[in-house]
mmCIF file of C-alpha atoms in Angstrom:
data_model
loop_
_atom_site.group_PDB
_atom_site.id
_atom_site.type_symbol
_atom_site.label_atom_id
_atom_site.label_comp_id
_atom_site.label_asym_id
_atom_site.label_seq_id
_atom_site.Cartn_x
_atom_site.Cartn_y
_atom_site.Cartn_z
ATOM 1 C CA MET N 1431 -6.337 18.648 -8.410
ATOM 2 C CA ALA N 1432 -4.584 15.256 -8.473
ATOM 3 C CA PRO N 1433 -1.003 15.022 -9.746
ATOM 4 C CA ILE N 1434 -0.385 13.967 -13.327
ATOM 5 C CA SER N 1435 -0.906 10.294 -14.053
ATOM 6 C CA THR N 1436 -0.800 8.150 -17.156
ATOM 7 C CA PRO N 1437 -2.585 4.895 -18.045
ATOM 8 C CA GLN N 1438 0.727 3.153 -17.335
ATOM 9 C CA THR N 1439 1.125 4.808 -13.895
ATOM 10 C CA PRO N 1440 -2.398 5.710 -12.780
ATOM 11 C CA PHE N 1441 -1.397 6.264 -9.152
ATOM 12 C CA GLY N 1442 2.199 7.366 -9.582
ATOM 13 C CA ARG N 1443 5.217 5.111 -9.095
ATOM 14 C CA VAL N 1444 6.405 5.293 -5.484
ATOM 15 C CA LEU N 1445 3.597 5.031 -2.951
ATOM 16 C CA THR N 1446 3.828 4.412 0.772
ATOM 17 C CA ALA N 1447 1.057 2.515 2.542
ATOM 18 C CA MET N 1448 0.795 5.028 5.361
ATOM 19 C CA ILE N 1449 0.344 4.176 9.012
ATOM 20 C CA THR N 1450 -2.412 5.963 10.895
ATOM 21 C CA PRO N 1451 -0.964 8.102 13.704
ATOM 22 C CA PHE N 1452 -2.748 7.989 17.053
ATOM 23 C CA THR N 1453 -2.434 10.210 20.087
ATOM 24 C CA ALA N 1454 -1.103 8.875 23.378
ATOM 25 C CA ASP N 1455 -4.644 7.980 24.459
ATOM 26 C CA GLY N 1456 -5.343 6.106 21.197
ATOM 27 C CA ALA N 1457 -7.413 8.744 19.396
ATOM 28 C CA LEU N 1458 -6.942 9.595 15.744
ATOM 29 C CA ASP N 1459 -4.119 12.116 15.330
ATOM 30 C CA LEU N 1460 -5.127 14.143 12.281
ATOM 31 C CA ASP N 1461 -2.431 16.768 12.758
ATOM 32 C CA GLY N 1462 0.152 13.996 12.947
ATOM 33 C CA ALA N 1463 -1.277 12.361 9.843
ATOM 34 C CA GLN N 1464 -0.913 15.602 7.929
ATOM 35 C CA ARG N 1465 2.669 16.111 9.087
ATOM 36 C CA LEU N 1466 3.583 12.521 8.222
ATOM 37 C CA ALA N 1467 1.932 12.780 4.798
ATOM 38 C CA VAL N 1468 3.904 15.939 3.997
ATOM 39 C CA HIS N 1469 7.117 14.277 5.202
ATOM 40 C CA LEU N 1470 6.527 11.256 2.956
ATOM 41 C CA VAL N 1471 5.744 13.323 -0.122
ATOM 42 C CA ASP N 1472 8.760 15.556 0.524
ATOM 43 C CA ALA N 1473 10.862 12.372 0.693
ATOM 44 C CA GLY N 1474 9.815 11.350 -2.820
ATOM 45 C CA ASN N 1475 6.446 9.613 -2.718
ATOM 46 C CA ASP N 1476 4.089 10.587 -5.517
ATOM 47 C CA GLY N 1477 1.265 8.616 -3.950
ATOM 48 C CA LEU N 1478 -0.022 7.644 -0.514
ATOM 49 C CA ILE N 1479 -2.300 4.807 0.504
ATOM 50 C CA VAL N 1480 -4.392 5.638 3.563
ATOM 51 C CA ASN N 1481 -6.782 3.351 5.408
ATOM 52 C CA GLY N 1482 -5.005 0.192 4.300
ATOM 53 C CA THR N 1483 -4.108 -2.609 6.673
ATOM 54 C CA THR N 1484 -0.837 -0.783 7.380
ATOM 55 C CA GLY N 1485 -3.113 2.056 8.474
ATOM 56 C CA GLU N 1486 -4.806 -0.293 10.964
ATOM 57 C CA SER N 1487 -8.034 -0.100 8.992
ATOM 58 C CA PRO N 1488 -9.643 -3.042 10.849
ATOM 59 C CA THR N 1489 -9.641 -0.914 14.014
ATOM 60 C CA THR N 1490 -10.666 2.506 12.675
ATOM 61 C CA THR N 1491 -14.276 3.580 12.285
ATOM 62 C CA ASP N 1492 -15.856 4.650 9.018
ATOM 63 C CA ALA N 1493 -15.946 8.233 10.306
ATOM 64 C CA GLU N 1494 -12.252 8.102 11.216
ATOM 65 C CA LYS N 1495 -11.431 6.771 7.753
ATOM 66 C CA ASN N 1496 -13.234 9.685 6.120
ATOM 67 C CA ASP N 1497 -11.589 12.195 8.433
ATOM 68 C CA LEU N 1498 -8.172 10.751 7.590
ATOM 69 C CA VAL N 1499 -8.745 10.987 3.831
ATOM 70 C CA ARG N 1500 -9.912 14.566 4.187
ATOM 71 C CA ALA N 1501 -6.910 15.539 6.312
ATOM 72 C CA VAL N 1502 -4.334 13.954 4.008
ATOM 73 C CA LEU N 1503 -5.948 15.514 0.953
ATOM 74 C CA GLU N 1504 -5.776 18.908 2.637
ATOM 75 C CA ALA N 1505 -2.082 18.373 3.369
ATOM 76 C CA VAL N 1506 -0.800 16.922 0.081
ATOM 77 C CA GLY N 1507 -3.702 16.493 -2.305
ATOM 78 C CA ASP N 1508 -2.217 18.670 -5.024
ATOM 79 C CA ARG N 1509 1.190 16.953 -4.820
ATOM 80 C CA ALA N 1510 0.390 13.247 -4.580
ATOM 81 C CA HIS N 1511 -2.217 10.656 -5.448
ATOM 82 C CA VAL N 1512 -4.261 9.944 -2.325
ATOM 83 C CA VAL N 1513 -5.703 6.449 -2.560
ATOM 84 C CA THR N 1514 -7.869 5.034 0.197
ATOM 85 C CA GLY N 1515 -8.424 1.454 1.249
ATOM 86 C CA ILE N 1516 -12.089 0.505 1.190
ATOM 87 C CA GLY N 1517 -11.832 -3.275 1.171
ATOM 88 C CA THR N 1518 -13.720 -5.461 3.629
ATOM 89 C CA ASN N 1519 -15.211 -8.947 3.455
ATOM 90 C CA ASP N 1520 -18.704 -7.450 3.209
ATOM 91 C CA THR N 1521 -19.443 -6.144 -0.273
ATOM 92 C CA ARG N 1522 -22.261 -3.854 0.867
ATOM 93 C CA HIS N 1523 -20.052 -2.226 3.489
ATOM 94 C CA THR N 1524 -17.236 -1.891 0.972
ATOM 95 C CA LEU N 1525 -19.518 -0.084 -1.461
ATOM 96 C CA GLU N 1526 -20.572 2.339 1.278
ATOM 97 C CA LEU N 1527 -16.919 3.098 2.019
ATOM 98 C CA ALA N 1528 -16.168 3.552 -1.679
ATOM 99 C CA ARG N 1529 -19.001 6.032 -2.209
ATOM 100 C CA GLU N 1530 -18.035 8.012 0.877
ATOM 101 C CA ALA N 1531 -14.404 8.088 -0.265
ATOM 102 C CA GLU N 1532 -15.518 9.567 -3.579
ATOM 103 C CA ARG N 1533 -17.607 12.204 -1.807
ATOM 104 C CA THR N 1534 -14.618 13.066 0.389
ATOM 105 C CA GLY N 1535 -12.401 13.579 -2.652
ATOM 106 C CA ALA N 1536 -10.070 10.565 -2.733
ATOM 107 C CA HIS N 1537 -8.201 10.107 -5.999
ATOM 108 C CA GLY N 1538 -8.573 6.325 -6.099
ATOM 109 C CA LEU N 1539 -9.612 3.175 -4.253
ATOM 110 C CA LEU N 1540 -7.585 0.216 -2.979
ATOM 111 C CA ALA N 1541 -9.723 -2.918 -2.785
ATOM 112 C CA VAL N 1542 -8.274 -5.910 -0.974
ATOM 113 C CA THR N 1543 -9.462 -9.447 -1.628
ATOM 114 C CA PRO N 1544 -12.275 -10.235 0.830
ATOM 115 C CA TYR N 1545 -10.622 -12.034 3.717
ATOM 116 C CA TYR N 1546 -11.600 -15.018 5.864
ATOM 117 C CA SER N 1547 -14.789 -15.891 3.982
ATOM 118 C CA LYS N 1548 -12.729 -17.352 1.098
ATOM 119 C CA PRO N 1549 -15.085 -16.587 -1.831
ATOM 120 C CA SER N 1550 -14.853 -18.325 -5.199
ATOM 121 C CA GLN N 1551 -13.265 -16.641 -8.202
ATOM 122 C CA GLU N 1552 -16.743 -15.763 -9.465
ATOM 123 C CA GLY N 1553 -17.473 -14.182 -6.086
ATOM 124 C CA LEU N 1554 -14.266 -12.161 -6.341
ATOM 125 C CA TYR N 1555 -15.159 -11.040 -9.845
ATOM 126 C CA ARG N 1556 -18.610 -9.853 -8.771
ATOM 127 C CA HIS N 1557 -17.256 -8.174 -5.619
ATOM 128 C CA PHE N 1558 -14.589 -6.163 -7.442
ATOM 129 C CA THR N 1559 -16.905 -5.328 -10.330
ATOM 130 C CA ALA N 1560 -19.499 -4.000 -7.876
ATOM 131 C CA ILE N 1561 -16.820 -1.736 -6.372
ATOM 132 C CA ALA N 1562 -15.805 -0.422 -9.783
ATOM 133 C CA ASP N 1563 -19.460 0.197 -10.691
ATOM 134 C CA ALA N 1564 -20.167 2.071 -7.449
ATOM 135 C CA THR N 1565 -18.129 5.219 -8.133
ATOM 136 C CA GLY N 1566 -16.256 7.040 -10.863
ATOM 137 C CA LEU N 1567 -12.894 6.477 -9.148
ATOM 138 C CA PRO N 1568 -10.102 4.276 -10.504
ATOM 139 C CA VAL N 1569 -9.549 1.040 -8.591
ATOM 140 C CA MET N 1570 -6.375 -0.749 -7.567
ATOM 141 C CA LEU N 1571 -6.949 -4.388 -6.681
ATOM 142 C CA TYR N 1572 -4.943 -5.816 -3.783
ATOM 143 C CA ASP N 1573 -3.989 -9.465 -4.139
ATOM 144 C CA ILE N 1574 -2.564 -10.844 -0.879
ATOM 145 C CA PRO N 1575 -3.544 -14.501 -0.463
ATOM 146 C CA GLY N 1576 -1.306 -14.936 2.580
ATOM 147 C CA ARG N 1577 -3.747 -12.762 4.522
ATOM 148 C CA SER N 1578 -6.994 -13.092 2.611
ATOM 149 C CA GLY N 1579 -6.803 -16.868 2.092
ATOM 150 C CA VAL N 1580 -7.719 -16.639 -1.604
ATOM 151 C CA PRO N 1581 -5.608 -15.485 -4.568
ATOM 152 C CA ILE N 1582 -7.026 -13.509 -7.472
ATOM 153 C CA GLU N 1583 -6.276 -15.988 -10.229
ATOM 154 C CA THR N 1584 -4.830 -14.756 -13.513
ATOM 155 C CA GLU N 1585 -8.020 -15.510 -15.457
ATOM 156 C CA THR N 1586 -9.996 -13.435 -12.956
ATOM 157 C CA LEU N 1587 -7.514 -10.557 -13.221
ATOM 158 C CA VAL N 1588 -7.872 -10.659 -17.011
ATOM 159 C CA ARG N 1589 -11.670 -10.503 -16.714
ATOM 160 C CA LEU N 1590 -11.542 -7.677 -14.179
ATOM 161 C CA ALA N 1591 -9.154 -5.657 -16.349
ATOM 162 C CA GLU N 1592 -11.914 -5.320 -18.922
ATOM 163 C CA HIS N 1593 -13.673 -2.894 -16.565
ATOM 164 C CA PRO N 1594 -12.615 0.664 -17.449
ATOM 165 C CA ARG N 1595 -12.161 1.694 -13.809
ATOM 166 C CA ILE N 1596 -10.134 -1.342 -12.684
ATOM 167 C CA VAL N 1597 -6.724 -0.071 -13.701
ATOM 168 C CA ALA N 1598 -4.100 -1.532 -11.374
ATOM 169 C CA ASN N 1599 -3.098 -4.387 -9.110
ATOM 170 C CA LYS N 1600 -1.053 -4.386 -5.918
ATOM 171 C CA ASP N 1601 0.719 -7.724 -6.000
ATOM 172 C CA ALA N 1602 1.631 -9.372 -2.690
ATOM 173 C CA LYS N 1603 1.332 -12.898 -4.051
ATOM 174 C CA GLY N 1604 5.079 -13.517 -4.107
ATOM 175 C CA ASP N 1605 5.033 -15.419 -7.411
ATOM 176 C CA LEU N 1606 7.101 -13.799 -10.165
ATOM 177 C CA GLY N 1607 6.020 -16.371 -12.746
ATOM 178 C CA ARG N 1608 2.317 -15.759 -12.250
ATOM 179 C CA ALA N 1609 2.945 -12.021 -12.077
ATOM 180 C CA SER N 1610 4.768 -12.122 -15.416
ATOM 181 C CA TRP N 1611 1.855 -13.770 -17.173
ATOM 182 C CA ALA N 1612 -0.777 -11.639 -15.437
ATOM 183 C CA ILE N 1613 0.998 -8.395 -16.351
ATOM 184 C CA VAL N 1614 1.134 -9.375 -20.004
ATOM 185 C CA ARG N 1615 -2.365 -10.784 -20.245
ATOM 186 C CA SER N 1616 -4.280 -8.236 -18.141
ATOM 187 C CA GLY N 1617 -2.538 -5.007 -19.103
ATOM 188 C CA LEU N 1618 -3.112 -3.723 -15.558
ATOM 189 C CA ALA N 1619 -0.645 -1.278 -14.051
ATOM 190 C CA TRP N 1620 1.320 -3.529 -11.707
ATOM 191 C CA TYR N 1621 2.547 -2.370 -8.305
ATOM 192 C CA SER N 1622 4.762 -4.389 -6.012
ATOM 193 C CA GLY N 1623 3.119 -4.996 -2.665
ATOM 194 C CA ASP N 1624 6.096 -6.919 -1.270
ATOM 195 C CA ASP N 1625 9.135 -4.747 -0.570
ATOM 196 C CA MET N 1626 11.640 -7.583 -0.934
ATOM 197 C CA LEU N 1627 10.364 -8.079 -4.495
ATOM 198 C CA ASN N 1628 10.230 -4.420 -5.557
ATOM 199 C CA LEU N 1629 13.141 -4.688 -7.993
ATOM 200 C CA PRO N 1630 12.355 -8.221 -9.229
ATOM 201 C CA LEU N 1631 8.791 -7.156 -10.038
ATOM 202 C CA LEU N 1632 10.056 -4.090 -11.911
ATOM 203 C CA SER N 1633 12.135 -6.452 -14.015
ATOM 204 C CA VAL N 1634 9.033 -8.338 -15.202
ATOM 205 C CA GLY N 1635 6.892 -5.282 -15.907
ATOM 206 C CA ALA N 1636 5.732 -3.613 -12.682
ATOM 207 C CA VAL N 1637 5.475 0.182 -12.832
ATOM 208 C CA GLY N 1638 6.110 0.975 -9.176
ATOM 209 C CA PHE N 1639 5.648 0.068 -5.525
ATOM 210 C CA VAL N 1640 3.142 0.272 -2.719
ATOM 211 C CA SER N 1641 5.684 0.130 0.075
ATOM 212 C CA VAL N 1642 5.823 -0.199 3.840
ATOM 213 C CA VAL N 1643 9.568 0.494 4.116
ATOM 214 C CA GLY N 1644 8.890 3.715 2.229
ATOM 215 C CA HIS N 1645 8.203 5.211 5.654
ATOM 216 C CA VAL N 1646 11.957 5.167 6.281
ATOM 217 C CA VAL N 1647 13.793 4.767 2.928
ATOM 218 C CA THR N 1648 11.724 6.463 0.233
ATOM 219 C CA PRO N 1649 14.754 8.276 -1.283
ATOM 220 C CA ASP N 1650 16.473 4.910 -1.804
ATOM 221 C CA LEU N 1651 13.355 3.391 -3.352
ATOM 222 C CA ARG N 1652 13.017 6.371 -5.682
ATOM 223 C CA ALA N 1653 16.705 6.095 -6.665
ATOM 224 C CA MET N 1654 16.344 2.366 -7.325
ATOM 225 C CA LEU N 1655 13.291 2.935 -9.496
ATOM 226 C CA GLU N 1656 14.950 5.711 -11.484
ATOM 227 C CA ALA N 1657 18.097 3.619 -12.000
ATOM 228 C CA HIS N 1658 15.936 0.791 -13.330
ATOM 229 C CA LEU N 1659 14.069 3.135 -15.659
ATOM 230 C CA ASP N 1660 17.390 4.532 -16.890
ATOM 231 C CA GLY N 1661 18.642 1.048 -17.675
ATOM 232 C CA ASP N 1662 21.321 1.134 -14.968
ATOM 233 C CA VAL N 1663 20.872 -2.433 -13.784
ATOM 234 C CA GLN N 1664 24.014 -2.410 -11.670
ATOM 235 C CA LYS N 1665 23.006 0.669 -9.696
ATOM 236 C CA ALA N 1666 19.452 -0.596 -9.165
ATOM 237 C CA THR N 1667 20.813 -3.924 -7.951
ATOM 238 C CA GLU N 1668 23.275 -2.236 -5.595
ATOM 239 C CA ILE N 1669 20.480 -0.216 -3.997
ATOM 240 C CA HIS N 1670 18.290 -3.321 -3.702
ATOM 241 C CA GLN N 1671 21.103 -5.201 -1.988
ATOM 242 C CA LYS N 1672 21.858 -2.279 0.328
ATOM 243 C CA LEU N 1673 18.213 -2.321 1.447
ATOM 244 C CA LEU N 1674 18.017 -6.060 2.160
ATOM 245 C CA PRO N 1675 18.584 -5.593 5.928
ATOM 246 C CA VAL N 1676 15.814 -2.978 5.951
ATOM 247 C CA PHE N 1677 13.407 -5.274 4.115
ATOM 248 C CA THR N 1678 14.241 -8.049 6.565
ATOM 249 C CA GLY N 1679 14.134 -5.934 9.698
ATOM 250 C CA MET N 1680 10.851 -4.226 8.960
ATOM 251 C CA PHE N 1681 9.122 -7.594 8.650
ATOM 252 C CA ARG N 1682 10.727 -9.608 11.439
ATOM 253 C CA THR N 1683 7.414 -9.131 13.185
ATOM 254 C CA GLN N 1684 4.159 -7.456 12.139
ATOM 255 C CA GLY N 1685 4.925 -4.571 9.783
ATOM 256 C CA VAL N 1686 2.748 -1.917 11.422
ATOM 257 C CA MET N 1687 4.445 -2.604 14.741
ATOM 258 C CA THR N 1688 7.936 -2.147 13.294
ATOM 259 C CA THR N 1689 6.935 0.867 11.213
ATOM 260 C CA LYS N 1690 5.453 2.723 14.148
ATOM 261 C CA GLY N 1691 8.471 1.714 16.190
ATOM 262 C CA ALA N 1692 10.837 3.174 13.584
ATOM 263 C CA LEU N 1693 8.838 6.391 13.198
ATOM 264 C CA ASN N 1694 8.604 6.915 16.951
ATOM 265 C CA LEU N 1695 12.385 6.489 17.199
ATOM 266 C CA GLN N 1696 12.770 9.197 14.544
ATOM 267 C CA GLY N 1697 10.386 11.563 16.306
ATOM 268 C CA LEU N 1698 7.879 11.381 13.461
ATOM 269 C CA PRO N 1699 4.112 11.100 14.013
ATOM 270 C CA ALA N 1700 3.040 7.544 14.781
ATOM 271 C CA GLY N 1701 2.004 7.031 18.383
ATOM 272 C CA PRO N 1702 0.669 3.781 19.842
ATOM 273 C CA LEU N 1703 -1.158 0.927 18.160
ATOM 274 C CA ARG N 1704 -4.676 -0.333 18.673
ATOM 275 C CA LEU N 1705 -5.189 -3.862 19.923
ATOM 276 C CA PRO N 1706 -4.686 -6.568 18.862
ATOM 277 C CA LEU N 1707 -1.433 -4.955 17.669
ATOM 278 C CA VAL N 1708 1.060 -4.008 20.376
ATOM 279 C CA GLU N 1709 4.243 -1.945 20.647
ATOM 280 C CA LEU N 1710 7.619 -3.546 20.036
ATOM 281 C CA SER N 1711 9.417 -4.987 23.031
ATOM 282 C CA ALA N 1712 12.765 -3.504 24.069
ATOM 283 C CA GLU N 1713 14.539 -6.454 22.458
ATOM 284 C CA GLU N 1714 12.596 -6.054 19.209
ATOM 285 C CA THR N 1715 13.351 -2.342 19.152
ATOM 286 C CA GLU N 1716 17.086 -2.962 19.513
ATOM 287 C CA GLN N 1717 16.986 -5.548 16.730
ATOM 288 C CA LEU N 1718 15.135 -3.093 14.498
ATOM 289 C CA LYS N 1719 17.804 -0.465 15.154
ATOM 290 C CA ARG N 1720 20.513 -2.951 14.147
ATOM 291 C CA ASP N 1721 18.665 -3.973 10.988
ATOM 292 C CA LEU N 1722 18.055 -0.394 9.868
ATOM 293 C CA ALA N 1723 21.641 0.593 10.667
ATOM 294 C CA ALA N 1724 22.858 -2.295 8.483
ATOM 295 C CA GLY N 1725 20.821 -0.750 5.668
ATOM 296 C CA GLY N 1726 22.380 2.678 6.204
ATOM 297 C CA LEU N 1727 19.700 4.248 8.414
ATOM 298 C CA GLN N 1728 20.749 5.492 11.823
ATOM 299 C CA LEU N 1729 18.015 6.010 14.435
#
């Protein structure tokens, strides 16, 4: 049974976009994934995203994706929303992943904008609508034009929000003005997909975060969110400012690389990366340690 949700927070409030642990030889580490999922939920996450780009989804097979969903559900499925990434730039493949995710028991779907092919807004509308029609699961859109090449324009978000199963948007567009209008006009549950903008997006109507830095500072993110909800602007701002070195450090280079580096330093399940991603250099690791220490985290 999935944890309690509301129309305003269909996937919870604090979600971490979970890395996919691998064994030393590069195989899927399901035991490690379960241990990491439990650790993240114990730390304060009420939702987990698996099989997103932070989970190295471009390099995992469909079978591995299903196995990962099943393992995480077994570990935390009654304590957290388990949402799985199913987005690709091939609509037919995406629909296959969505249907399999439903059969496996996922609580929701994360659908990224099709990348590289740069479809029109009408193409985006039809792609996302097809996903929502394919299963009975709620859908979170993922708008990240810096990687996909195409934004989901506000008018398209408004149209998509009319579908009863398209309930949320993960916003990595980095535009607070457009987010403000889209939140008001679409009525979608809005989740920050850019850690540096977690608090600013809350201030214009977001309900929570889909975070990468949540791997290492979930308690701080939870405290910042609760301070904001309580109307304690000063406390929320202080926490945001304390975390600035963490936000910076975790994205000095590719975020999966730094996240796995940080988790490996902490002795938590992570393991190596699959090419084309590579492990941090010794210099990058030392810089990451300094950045995290500046944010209050000692490794």
